[in-house]
Short mmCIF file of C-alpha atoms in Angstrom, two decimals:
data_model
loop_
_atom_site.label_atom_id
_atom_site.label_comp_id
_atom_site.label_asym_id
_atom_site.label_seq_id
_atom_site.Cartn_x
_atom_site.Cartn_y
_atom_site.Cartn_z
CA UNK A 1 15.21 -14.21 -10.06
CA UNK A 2 14.32 -11.09 -8.03
CA UNK A 3 14.99 -8.82 -11.00
CA UNK A 4 12.71 -10.94 -13.17
CA UNK A 5 9.94 -10.66 -10.54
CA UNK A 6 10.35 -6.88 -10.23
CA UNK A 7 10.36 -6.47 -14.01
CA UNK A 8 7.15 -8.50 -14.24
CA UNK A 9 5.26 -6.08 -11.96
CA UNK A 10 3.15 -3.46 -13.66
CA UNK A 11 4.32 0.13 -13.17
CA UNK A 12 1.07 0.90 -11.36
CA UNK A 13 1.81 -1.76 -8.75
CA UNK A 14 5.33 -0.41 -8.26
CA UNK A 15 3.82 3.04 -7.65
CA UNK A 16 1.49 1.57 -5.03
CA UNK A 17 4.39 -0.20 -3.30
CA UNK A 18 6.30 3.09 -3.14
CA UNK A 19 3.18 4.81 -1.75
CA UNK A 20 2.97 2.16 0.97
CA UNK A 21 6.63 2.65 1.89
CA UNK A 22 6.45 6.47 1.93
CA UNK A 23 3.20 6.49 3.91
CA UNK A 24 3.80 3.50 6.15
CA UNK A 25 7.32 4.10 7.42
CA UNK A 26 6.73 7.42 9.21
CA UNK A 27 3.29 6.41 10.47
CA UNK A 28 4.54 3.15 11.97
CA UNK A 29 7.69 4.73 13.40
CA UNK A 30 5.71 7.54 15.05
CA UNK A 31 2.51 5.75 16.08
CA UNK A 32 3.41 2.07 16.01
CA UNK A 33 0.71 -0.43 15.10
CA UNK A 34 -1.96 2.28 15.27
CA UNK A 35 -0.07 4.27 12.64
CA UNK A 36 0.04 1.19 10.44
CA UNK A 37 -3.69 0.75 10.79
CA UNK A 38 -4.20 4.41 9.87
CA UNK A 39 -2.03 3.90 6.79
CA UNK A 40 -3.95 0.79 5.73
CA UNK A 41 -7.25 2.63 6.19
CA UNK A 42 -5.87 5.51 4.13
CA UNK A 43 -4.84 3.36 1.15
CA UNK A 44 -8.15 1.48 1.36
CA UNK A 45 -10.07 4.76 1.38
CA UNK A 46 -8.05 5.92 -1.63
CA UNK A 47 -9.23 2.89 -3.59
CA UNK A 48 -12.86 3.29 -2.53
CA UNK A 49 -13.30 7.07 -2.62
CA UNK A 50 -10.86 8.26 -5.29
CA UNK A 51 -11.00 5.32 -7.69
CA UNK A 52 -14.47 3.86 -7.21
CA UNK A 53 -16.82 6.65 -6.05
CA UNK A 54 -15.19 9.59 -7.83
CA UNK A 55 -14.28 7.46 -10.88
CA UNK A 56 -10.82 9.06 -11.09
CA UNK A 57 -9.01 5.75 -11.33
CA UNK A 58 -9.50 2.02 -11.59
CA UNK A 59 -10.38 0.39 -8.26
CA UNK A 60 -8.43 -2.85 -7.89
CA UNK A 61 -7.84 -5.16 -4.95
CA UNK A 62 -4.26 -5.69 -6.12
CA UNK A 63 -3.59 -1.95 -5.86
CA UNK A 64 -4.77 -2.00 -2.25
CA UNK A 65 -2.69 -5.09 -1.49
CA UNK A 66 0.42 -3.59 -3.14
CA UNK A 67 0.03 -0.48 -0.98
CA UNK A 68 -0.79 -2.34 2.24
CA UNK A 69 1.97 -4.98 2.17
CA UNK A 70 4.85 -2.53 2.89
CA UNK A 71 2.85 -1.03 5.74
CA UNK A 72 2.21 -4.47 7.20
CA UNK A 73 5.92 -5.28 6.88
CA UNK A 74 6.80 -2.14 8.86
CA UNK A 75 4.20 -3.08 11.49
CA UNK A 76 5.76 -6.54 11.89
CA UNK A 77 9.28 -5.11 12.14
CA UNK A 78 8.15 -2.50 14.67
CA UNK A 79 6.43 -5.17 16.78
CA UNK A 80 9.55 -7.35 16.90
#
């Protein structure tokens, strides 16, 4: 069931999930919740500036969500 879900994700979304993990883990471990907020702002700014304003990608809400979810997970785990 999990393998089927992972296989159904587009490669782009998998890349965004990995970005969220690589960016979010050190930020949350070093700065806590504030680091997580910085990470979420960073991935949001990437979608707005790089993809939308500079037209170097396709701005999508799902890309932002795929990047932000791992960061939010680390924030929750750090808070507990």
